[in-house]
mmCIF file of C-alpha atoms in Angstrom:
data_model
loop_
_atom_site.group_PDB
_atom_site.id
_atom_site.type_symbol
_atom_site.label_atom_id
_atom_site.label_comp_id
_atom_site.label_asym_id
_atom_site.label_seq_id
_atom_site.Cartn_x
_atom_site.Cartn_y
_atom_site.Cartn_z
ATOM 1 C CA UNK A 1 0.000 0.000 0.000
ATOM 2 C CA UNK A 2 1.345 3.420 -0.965
ATOM 3 C CA UNK A 3 1.245 5.943 1.869
ATOM 4 C CA UNK A 4 1.463 9.738 2.000
ATOM 5 C CA UNK A 5 3.758 11.803 4.188
ATOM 6 C CA UNK A 6 5.289 15.271 4.364
ATOM 7 C CA UNK A 7 8.845 16.544 4.472
ATOM 8 C CA UNK A 8 8.431 18.618 7.631
ATOM 9 C CA UNK A 9 8.314 22.391 7.252
ATOM 10 C CA UNK A 10 5.085 24.378 6.996
ATOM 11 C CA UNK A 11 4.248 28.116 6.721
ATOM 12 C CA UNK A 12 3.390 30.127 9.814
ATOM 13 C CA UNK A 13 4.886 32.493 12.361
ATOM 14 C CA UNK A 14 3.216 31.903 15.743
ATOM 15 C CA UNK A 15 1.831 29.313 18.150
ATOM 16 C CA UNK A 16 -1.637 29.430 16.616
ATOM 17 C CA UNK A 17 -0.196 28.658 13.176
ATOM 18 C CA UNK A 18 1.767 25.785 14.683
ATOM 19 C CA UNK A 19 -1.365 24.218 16.142
ATOM 20 C CA UNK A 20 -3.114 24.542 12.765
ATOM 21 C CA UNK A 21 -0.126 22.905 11.070
ATOM 22 C CA UNK A 22 -0.311 19.941 13.454
ATOM 23 C CA UNK A 23 -4.038 19.576 12.767
ATOM 24 C CA UNK A 24 -3.453 19.731 9.004
ATOM 25 C CA UNK A 25 -0.729 17.081 9.126
ATOM 26 C CA UNK A 26 -2.822 14.755 11.281
ATOM 27 C CA UNK A 27 -5.892 15.259 9.121
ATOM 28 C CA UNK A 28 -4.309 14.911 5.687
ATOM 29 C CA UNK A 29 -1.506 12.422 6.380
ATOM 30 C CA UNK A 30 -3.150 9.776 8.562
ATOM 31 C CA UNK A 31 -0.736 7.014 7.505
ATOM 32 C CA UNK A 32 2.484 8.849 8.444
ATOM 33 C CA UNK A 33 1.989 12.259 10.076
ATOM 34 C CA UNK A 34 4.996 14.184 11.348
ATOM 35 C CA UNK A 35 6.117 16.812 13.813
ATOM 36 C CA UNK A 36 5.715 20.072 11.835
ATOM 37 C CA UNK A 37 8.446 22.696 11.658
ATOM 38 C CA UNK A 38 7.679 26.408 11.221
ATOM 39 C CA UNK A 39 10.996 28.108 10.359
ATOM 40 C CA UNK A 40 9.124 31.356 9.687
ATOM 41 C CA UNK A 41 9.252 31.985 13.437
ATOM 42 C CA UNK A 42 12.960 32.808 13.304
ATOM 43 C CA UNK A 43 16.393 31.308 13.946
ATOM 44 C CA UNK A 44 15.314 29.297 16.977
ATOM 45 C CA UNK A 45 12.761 27.500 14.778
ATOM 46 C CA UNK A 46 15.026 27.063 11.749
ATOM 47 C CA UNK A 47 16.240 23.656 10.637
ATOM 48 C CA UNK A 48 19.606 24.360 12.256
ATOM 49 C CA UNK A 49 18.155 25.810 15.461
ATOM 50 C CA UNK A 50 15.778 22.886 15.784
ATOM 51 C CA UNK A 51 18.614 20.362 15.618
ATOM 52 C CA UNK A 52 20.800 22.327 18.028
ATOM 53 C CA UNK A 53 17.978 22.080 20.568
ATOM 54 C CA UNK A 54 18.613 18.346 20.905
ATOM 55 C CA UNK A 55 22.423 18.453 21.247
ATOM 56 C CA UNK A 56 23.843 16.668 24.259
ATOM 57 C CA UNK A 57 26.968 18.077 25.931
ATOM 58 C CA UNK A 58 27.584 21.041 23.604
ATOM 59 C CA UNK A 59 26.347 24.607 24.044
ATOM 60 C CA UNK A 60 25.586 27.138 21.307
ATOM 61 C CA UNK A 61 24.679 30.783 20.978
ATOM 62 C CA UNK A 62 23.305 32.957 18.200
ATOM 63 C CA UNK A 63 25.562 35.531 16.535
ATOM 64 C CA UNK A 64 24.825 37.948 13.663
ATOM 65 C CA UNK A 65 26.463 35.397 11.334
ATOM 66 C CA UNK A 66 24.353 32.537 12.694
ATOM 67 C CA UNK A 67 24.667 29.757 15.248
ATOM 68 C CA UNK A 68 28.020 29.158 16.967
ATOM 69 C CA UNK A 69 29.404 26.507 19.291
ATOM 70 C CA UNK A 70 30.530 27.989 22.621
ATOM 71 C CA UNK A 71 31.887 24.949 24.482
ATOM 72 C CA UNK A 72 30.726 22.362 26.983
ATOM 73 C CA UNK A 73 29.921 24.429 30.066
ATOM 74 C CA UNK A 74 26.697 22.578 30.774
ATOM 75 C CA UNK A 75 24.993 25.934 31.308
ATOM 76 C CA UNK A 76 23.270 26.833 28.012
ATOM 77 C CA UNK A 77 22.993 30.517 27.162
ATOM 78 C CA UNK A 78 19.765 32.356 26.493
ATOM 79 C CA UNK A 79 19.654 31.537 22.768
ATOM 80 C CA UNK A 80 20.181 27.840 23.362
ATOM 81 C CA UNK A 81 17.535 27.826 26.083
ATOM 82 C CA UNK A 82 15.092 29.555 23.735
ATOM 83 C CA UNK A 83 15.459 26.990 20.972
ATOM 84 C CA UNK A 84 15.024 24.157 23.483
ATOM 85 C CA UNK A 85 12.002 25.868 24.982
ATOM 86 C CA UNK A 86 10.391 26.327 21.571
ATOM 87 C CA UNK A 87 10.898 22.667 20.696
ATOM 88 C CA UNK A 88 9.360 21.648 24.027
ATOM 89 C CA UNK A 89 6.356 23.940 23.430
ATOM 90 C CA UNK A 90 5.859 22.460 19.966
ATOM 91 C CA UNK A 91 5.999 18.933 21.338
ATOM 92 C CA UNK A 92 3.482 19.932 24.026
ATOM 93 C CA UNK A 93 1.136 20.906 21.194
ATOM 94 C CA UNK A 94 1.823 17.662 19.316
ATOM 95 C CA UNK A 95 1.191 15.676 22.497
ATOM 96 C CA UNK A 96 -2.162 17.387 23.062
ATOM 97 C CA UNK A 97 -3.408 17.011 19.495
ATOM 98 C CA UNK A 98 -2.289 13.405 18.995
ATOM 99 C CA UNK A 99 -4.315 12.075 21.922
ATOM 100 C CA UNK A 100 -5.941 8.873 20.699
ATOM 101 C CA UNK A 101 -3.755 8.639 17.589
ATOM 102 C CA UNK A 102 -2.371 5.202 16.722
ATOM 103 C CA UNK A 103 -0.014 4.462 13.867
ATOM 104 C CA UNK A 104 3.378 5.334 12.457
ATOM 105 C CA UNK A 105 4.794 8.773 13.268
ATOM 106 C CA UNK A 106 7.744 10.839 12.007
ATOM 107 C CA UNK A 107 9.997 13.557 13.349
ATOM 108 C CA UNK A 108 12.830 15.403 11.589
ATOM 109 C CA UNK A 109 16.282 16.745 12.466
ATOM 110 C CA UNK A 110 19.140 18.344 10.526
ATOM 111 C CA UNK A 111 21.971 15.910 9.897
ATOM 112 C CA UNK A 112 25.616 16.122 11.015
ATOM 113 C CA UNK A 113 27.003 17.399 7.715
ATOM 114 C CA UNK A 114 24.369 20.078 7.263
ATOM 115 C CA UNK A 115 25.027 21.248 10.830
ATOM 116 C CA UNK A 116 28.794 21.207 10.239
ATOM 117 C CA UNK A 117 28.280 23.374 7.140
ATOM 118 C CA UNK A 118 26.052 25.916 8.900
ATOM 119 C CA UNK A 119 27.321 26.175 12.509
ATOM 120 C CA UNK A 120 30.488 28.082 13.443
ATOM 121 C CA UNK A 121 33.290 27.076 15.782
ATOM 122 C CA UNK A 122 33.897 29.198 18.929
ATOM 123 C CA UNK A 123 36.618 31.221 17.171
ATOM 124 C CA UNK A 124 34.934 31.526 13.823
ATOM 125 C CA UNK A 125 34.563 29.649 10.529
ATOM 126 C CA UNK A 126 32.405 26.599 10.048
ATOM 127 C CA UNK A 127 32.637 23.434 12.088
ATOM 128 C CA UNK A 128 33.215 21.799 8.701
ATOM 129 C CA UNK A 129 36.780 23.153 8.723
ATOM 130 C CA UNK A 130 37.838 21.094 11.761
ATOM 131 C CA UNK A 131 37.934 17.271 11.820
ATOM 132 C CA UNK A 132 37.625 17.075 15.613
ATOM 133 C CA UNK A 133 34.850 19.647 15.847
ATOM 134 C CA UNK A 134 32.684 17.975 13.235
ATOM 135 C CA UNK A 135 33.149 14.598 14.940
ATOM 136 C CA UNK A 136 32.187 16.108 18.314
ATOM 137 C CA UNK A 137 29.118 17.737 16.787
ATOM 138 C CA UNK A 138 27.973 14.467 15.190
ATOM 139 C CA UNK A 139 28.437 12.560 18.443
ATOM 140 C CA UNK A 140 26.581 15.254 20.398
ATOM 141 C CA UNK A 141 23.706 15.099 17.920
ATOM 142 C CA UNK A 142 23.600 11.297 18.110
ATOM 143 C CA UNK A 143 23.432 11.280 21.901
ATOM 144 C CA UNK A 144 20.846 14.056 21.986
ATOM 145 C CA UNK A 145 18.650 12.200 19.516
ATOM 146 C CA UNK A 146 18.458 9.233 21.878
ATOM 147 C CA UNK A 147 16.742 11.435 24.475
ATOM 148 C CA UNK A 148 14.633 13.158 21.827
ATOM 149 C CA UNK A 149 13.320 9.844 20.499
ATOM 150 C CA UNK A 150 12.333 8.764 23.995
ATOM 151 C CA UNK A 151 10.597 12.095 24.545
ATOM 152 C CA UNK A 152 8.591 11.844 21.319
ATOM 153 C CA UNK A 153 7.584 8.285 22.193
ATOM 154 C CA UNK A 154 6.424 9.414 25.634
ATOM 155 C CA UNK A 155 4.362 12.222 24.136
ATOM 156 C CA UNK A 156 2.862 10.118 21.329
ATOM 157 C CA UNK A 157 2.294 6.754 23.050
ATOM 158 C CA UNK A 158 0.108 5.559 20.180
ATOM 159 C CA UNK A 159 3.045 5.659 17.757
ATOM 160 C CA UNK A 160 3.366 2.046 16.640
ATOM 161 C CA UNK A 161 6.616 2.903 14.864
ATOM 162 C CA UNK A 162 8.763 6.023 14.823
ATOM 163 C CA UNK A 163 10.665 7.403 11.834
ATOM 164 C CA UNK A 164 13.467 9.919 12.372
ATOM 165 C CA UNK A 165 14.149 11.820 9.166
ATOM 166 C CA UNK A 166 17.692 13.216 9.004
ATOM 167 C CA UNK A 167 17.768 16.269 6.722
ATOM 168 C CA UNK A 168 21.014 16.622 4.743
ATOM 169 C CA UNK A 169 20.544 19.360 2.117
ATOM 170 C CA UNK A 170 24.230 20.360 2.423
ATOM 171 C CA UNK A 171 25.687 16.872 1.902
ATOM 172 C CA UNK A 172 26.340 17.239 -1.860
ATOM 173 C CA UNK A 173 28.114 20.581 -1.296
ATOM 174 C CA UNK A 174 30.222 19.066 1.495
ATOM 175 C CA UNK A 175 31.338 16.216 -0.755
ATOM 176 C CA UNK A 176 32.192 18.475 -3.698
ATOM 177 C CA UNK A 177 33.990 21.199 -1.729
ATOM 178 C CA UNK A 178 31.322 23.797 -2.504
ATOM 179 C CA UNK A 179 30.646 25.145 0.995
ATOM 180 C CA UNK A 180 31.928 28.758 1.260
ATOM 181 C CA UNK A 181 34.346 29.763 4.013
ATOM 182 C CA UNK A 182 33.307 32.468 6.485
ATOM 183 C CA UNK A 183 35.069 35.138 4.417
ATOM 184 C CA UNK A 184 33.178 34.140 1.306
ATOM 185 C CA UNK A 185 36.395 34.201 -0.718
ATOM 186 C CA UNK A 186 37.144 30.494 -0.572
ATOM 187 C CA UNK A 187 35.627 27.060 -0.228
ATOM 188 C CA UNK A 188 36.058 24.406 2.410
ATOM 189 C CA UNK A 189 38.024 21.343 1.437
ATOM 190 C CA UNK A 190 36.285 18.316 0.029
ATOM 191 C CA UNK A 191 35.157 15.757 2.592
ATOM 192 C CA UNK A 192 35.882 12.290 1.268
ATOM 193 C CA UNK A 193 33.118 9.668 1.156
ATOM 194 C CA UNK A 194 34.506 7.342 3.882
ATOM 195 C CA UNK A 195 34.441 10.126 6.491
ATOM 196 C CA UNK A 196 31.101 11.441 5.248
ATOM 197 C CA UNK A 197 29.634 7.959 5.607
ATOM 198 C CA UNK A 198 31.188 7.384 9.043
ATOM 199 C CA UNK A 199 29.753 10.526 10.679
ATOM 200 C CA UNK A 200 26.354 10.005 9.085
ATOM 201 C CA UNK A 201 26.441 6.422 10.353
ATOM 202 C CA UNK A 202 27.154 7.703 13.878
ATOM 203 C CA UNK A 203 23.804 9.487 13.878
ATOM 204 C CA UNK A 204 21.790 6.872 11.971
ATOM 205 C CA UNK A 205 23.070 4.086 14.227
ATOM 206 C CA UNK A 206 21.975 5.950 17.355
ATOM 207 C CA UNK A 207 18.470 6.291 15.884
ATOM 208 C CA UNK A 208 18.314 2.593 14.998
ATOM 209 C CA UNK A 209 19.600 1.573 18.440
ATOM 210 C CA UNK A 210 16.644 3.407 19.980
ATOM 211 C CA UNK A 211 14.293 1.285 17.873
ATOM 212 C CA UNK A 212 13.378 4.059 15.402
ATOM 213 C CA UNK A 213 13.758 4.009 11.619
ATOM 214 C CA UNK A 214 16.574 6.255 10.312
ATOM 215 C CA UNK A 215 15.575 7.931 7.047
ATOM 216 C CA UNK A 216 17.586 10.546 5.145
ATOM 217 C CA UNK A 217 16.065 13.440 3.247
ATOM 218 C CA UNK A 218 17.562 15.841 0.758
ATOM 219 C CA UNK A 219 15.942 17.709 -2.107
ATOM 220 C CA UNK A 220 19.323 18.899 -3.402
ATOM 221 C CA UNK A 221 20.719 17.419 -6.625
ATOM 222 C CA UNK A 222 23.783 15.214 -6.464
ATOM 223 C CA UNK A 223 23.030 13.293 -3.266
ATOM 224 C CA UNK A 224 25.080 10.055 -3.152
ATOM 225 C CA UNK A 225 22.171 7.788 -2.284
ATOM 226 C CA UNK A 226 24.382 4.722 -2.367
ATOM 227 C CA UNK A 227 26.572 6.253 0.357
ATOM 228 C CA UNK A 228 23.467 7.178 2.344
ATOM 229 C CA UNK A 229 22.186 3.614 2.178
ATOM 230 C CA UNK A 230 25.604 2.264 3.156
ATOM 231 C CA UNK A 231 25.616 4.536 6.223
ATOM 232 C CA UNK A 232 22.502 2.776 7.515
ATOM 233 C CA UNK A 233 19.512 4.697 6.150
ATOM 234 C CA UNK A 234 16.405 2.534 5.933
ATOM 235 C CA UNK A 235 14.431 5.213 4.105
ATOM 236 C CA UNK A 236 15.039 7.865 1.433
ATOM 237 C CA UNK A 237 13.002 11.067 1.110
ATOM 238 C CA UNK A 238 13.742 12.331 -2.402
ATOM 239 C CA UNK A 239 12.558 15.012 -4.816
ATOM 240 C CA UNK A 240 11.763 13.243 -8.074
ATOM 241 C CA UNK A 241 12.497 16.378 -10.114
ATOM 242 C CA UNK A 242 16.209 16.519 -9.116
ATOM 243 C CA UNK A 243 17.125 12.846 -9.544
ATOM 244 C CA UNK A 244 19.712 12.070 -12.214
ATOM 245 C CA UNK A 245 19.622 8.979 -14.423
ATOM 246 C CA UNK A 246 22.046 7.231 -12.064
ATOM 247 C CA UNK A 247 19.961 8.292 -9.048
ATOM 248 C CA UNK A 248 16.852 6.690 -10.535
ATOM 249 C CA UNK A 249 18.618 3.341 -10.704
ATOM 250 C CA UNK A 250 20.061 3.650 -7.191
ATOM 251 C CA UNK A 251 16.719 4.633 -5.669
ATOM 252 C CA UNK A 252 14.886 1.866 -7.549
ATOM 253 C CA UNK A 253 17.428 -0.709 -6.394
ATOM 254 C CA UNK A 254 17.041 0.506 -2.811
ATOM 255 C CA UNK A 255 13.249 0.319 -3.061
ATOM 256 C CA UNK A 256 13.446 -3.265 -4.267
ATOM 257 C CA UNK A 257 15.966 -4.018 -1.520
ATOM 258 C CA UNK A 258 13.649 -3.012 1.312
ATOM 259 C CA UNK A 259 14.449 0.692 1.713
ATOM 260 C CA UNK A 260 11.371 2.885 2.137
ATOM 261 C CA UNK A 261 11.238 5.599 -0.534
ATOM 262 C CA UNK A 262 9.159 8.748 -0.061
ATOM 263 C CA UNK A 263 8.932 10.170 -3.563
ATOM 264 C CA UNK A 264 8.471 13.947 -3.693
ATOM 265 C CA UNK A 265 6.027 14.595 -6.541
ATOM 266 C CA UNK A 266 3.695 17.361 -5.316
ATOM 267 C CA UNK A 267 4.970 20.902 -6.101
ATOM 268 C CA UNK A 268 6.144 22.811 -3.034
ATOM 269 C CA UNK A 269 4.794 26.075 -4.462
ATOM 270 C CA UNK A 270 1.452 26.429 -6.206
ATOM 271 C CA UNK A 271 1.987 25.966 -9.973
ATOM 272 C CA UNK A 272 0.792 28.825 -12.154
ATOM 273 C CA UNK A 273 -1.228 26.420 -14.269
ATOM 274 C CA UNK A 274 -2.414 24.319 -11.368
ATOM 275 C CA UNK A 275 -2.142 20.558 -11.017
ATOM 276 C CA UNK A 276 -4.336 17.589 -10.170
ATOM 277 C CA UNK A 277 -4.058 14.318 -8.347
ATOM 278 C CA UNK A 278 -4.616 12.501 -11.657
ATOM 279 C CA UNK A 279 -1.617 14.212 -13.281
ATOM 280 C CA UNK A 280 0.572 13.426 -10.271
ATOM 281 C CA UNK A 281 -0.525 9.787 -10.237
ATOM 282 C CA UNK A 282 0.429 9.513 -13.894
ATOM 283 C CA UNK A 283 3.832 11.013 -13.107
ATOM 284 C CA UNK A 284 4.520 8.372 -10.470
ATOM 285 C CA UNK A 285 3.241 5.604 -12.732
ATOM 286 C CA UNK A 286 5.548 6.760 -15.545
ATOM 287 C CA UNK A 287 8.496 6.684 -13.135
ATOM 288 C CA UNK A 288 7.626 3.181 -11.964
ATOM 289 C CA UNK A 289 7.117 2.005 -15.533
ATOM 290 C CA UNK A 290 10.440 3.515 -16.650
ATOM 291 C CA UNK A 291 12.229 1.474 -13.995
ATOM 292 C CA UNK A 292 10.145 -1.650 -14.442
ATOM 293 C CA UNK A 293 8.710 -1.441 -10.926
ATOM 294 C CA UNK A 294 5.272 -2.359 -9.658
ATOM 295 C CA UNK A 295 3.450 0.164 -7.395
ATOM 296 C CA UNK A 296 3.367 -2.564 -4.728
ATOM 297 C CA UNK A 297 7.106 -3.245 -4.997
ATOM 298 C CA UNK A 298 8.791 -2.285 -1.746
ATOM 299 C CA UNK A 299 7.613 0.480 0.575
ATOM 300 C CA UNK A 300 6.659 3.469 -1.574
ATOM 301 C CA UNK A 301 5.363 6.740 -0.177
ATOM 302 C CA UNK A 302 4.508 10.027 -1.890
ATOM 303 C CA UNK A 303 4.586 13.628 -0.721
ATOM 304 C CA UNK A 304 5.713 17.156 -1.571
ATOM 305 C CA UNK A 305 9.001 17.627 -3.379
ATOM 306 C CA UNK A 306 10.514 19.499 -0.433
ATOM 307 C CA UNK A 307 9.469 21.511 2.623
ATOM 308 C CA UNK A 308 6.415 23.768 2.431
ATOM 309 C CA UNK A 309 7.663 26.699 4.525
ATOM 310 C CA UNK A 310 7.725 28.993 1.491
ATOM 311 C CA UNK A 311 4.219 28.110 0.352
ATOM 312 C CA UNK A 312 0.999 29.890 1.186
ATOM 313 C CA UNK A 313 -1.078 28.356 3.960
ATOM 314 C CA UNK A 314 -3.729 27.382 1.418
ATOM 315 C CA UNK A 315 -1.253 25.642 -0.883
ATOM 316 C CA UNK A 316 0.522 23.861 1.982
ATOM 317 C CA UNK A 317 -2.780 22.246 2.932
ATOM 318 C CA UNK A 318 -3.610 21.509 -0.703
ATOM 319 C CA UNK A 319 -0.193 19.878 -1.157
ATOM 320 C CA UNK A 320 -0.865 17.533 1.760
ATOM 321 C CA UNK A 321 -4.339 16.740 0.393
ATOM 322 C CA UNK A 322 -2.861 15.951 -3.022
ATOM 323 C CA UNK A 323 -0.267 13.696 -1.403
ATOM 324 C CA UNK A 324 -3.022 11.730 0.315
ATOM 325 C CA UNK A 325 -5.111 11.499 -2.858
ATOM 326 C CA UNK A 326 -2.164 10.333 -4.969
ATOM 327 C CA UNK A 327 -1.253 7.665 -2.399
ATOM 328 C CA UNK A 328 -4.856 6.434 -2.316
ATOM 329 C CA UNK A 329 -5.027 6.232 -6.115
ATOM 330 C CA UNK A 330 -1.751 4.309 -6.343
ATOM 331 C CA UNK A 331 -3.009 1.871 -3.733
#
């Protein structure tokens, strides 16, 4: 059976919008709803800020240039406390609105390489520039996720299975040496695949050891899905429109090999000419036919191509509705 799910982010800038986002996700994605993210509320609610809220043993603060590691004092500063408080408030809302829910459930977190490419070291420049710092950050994230998974399970006791989606939009840039230095005049050195796989595996293994399913999401082109699978991902969340010819084969092979694949087919922004569930179903069927796959082969899901934070509230809801309708038609 094909299921529908979302990537994570939704539009909105306050607590009321967050509650509406939770209701929309629960109503339109009954087979695999997720913890919504509303990055429109500012840095503490951004993908990076959200992940930093779960770190264990590392403290951060917010500078004009963005988030920065500040050491291991064990006494988080005001910015770090704010991002943790916001996550707790959001989970309070999820806990209240999921009363009586039973089924699979998903939460999301930025991955170790995306954090390394966006967070600064205490004395400047990205964590990406320091082997030890990026290892420490990955290990801190892995340990923090253990507690986070337990917390989500406690708040959503009806979750029969829990998926943790690790967002890695910066992974292709990390592997190709395309991440700019702090000055903007240079690029960070290429990270070689063995190290990239090892740190990603650190995080994915921690998720699996807690009994959750580690999925990896990226809607950037050039993601090495074979490396991602080798690091322990049991699910891919992909944007169909950015897959290369080689990616199609890798993703199809993974699907046949037992990896869950959430195929992003619904536009993240409202198309000028509109779209329909019928057209989207045909798009998925063409993809399956091109690869010689049956709709019932493996664990296939459908959803938006990427996060919906930039969409209008009306389109974000419509995108979730379309995802559900496409999944139902394919089933």
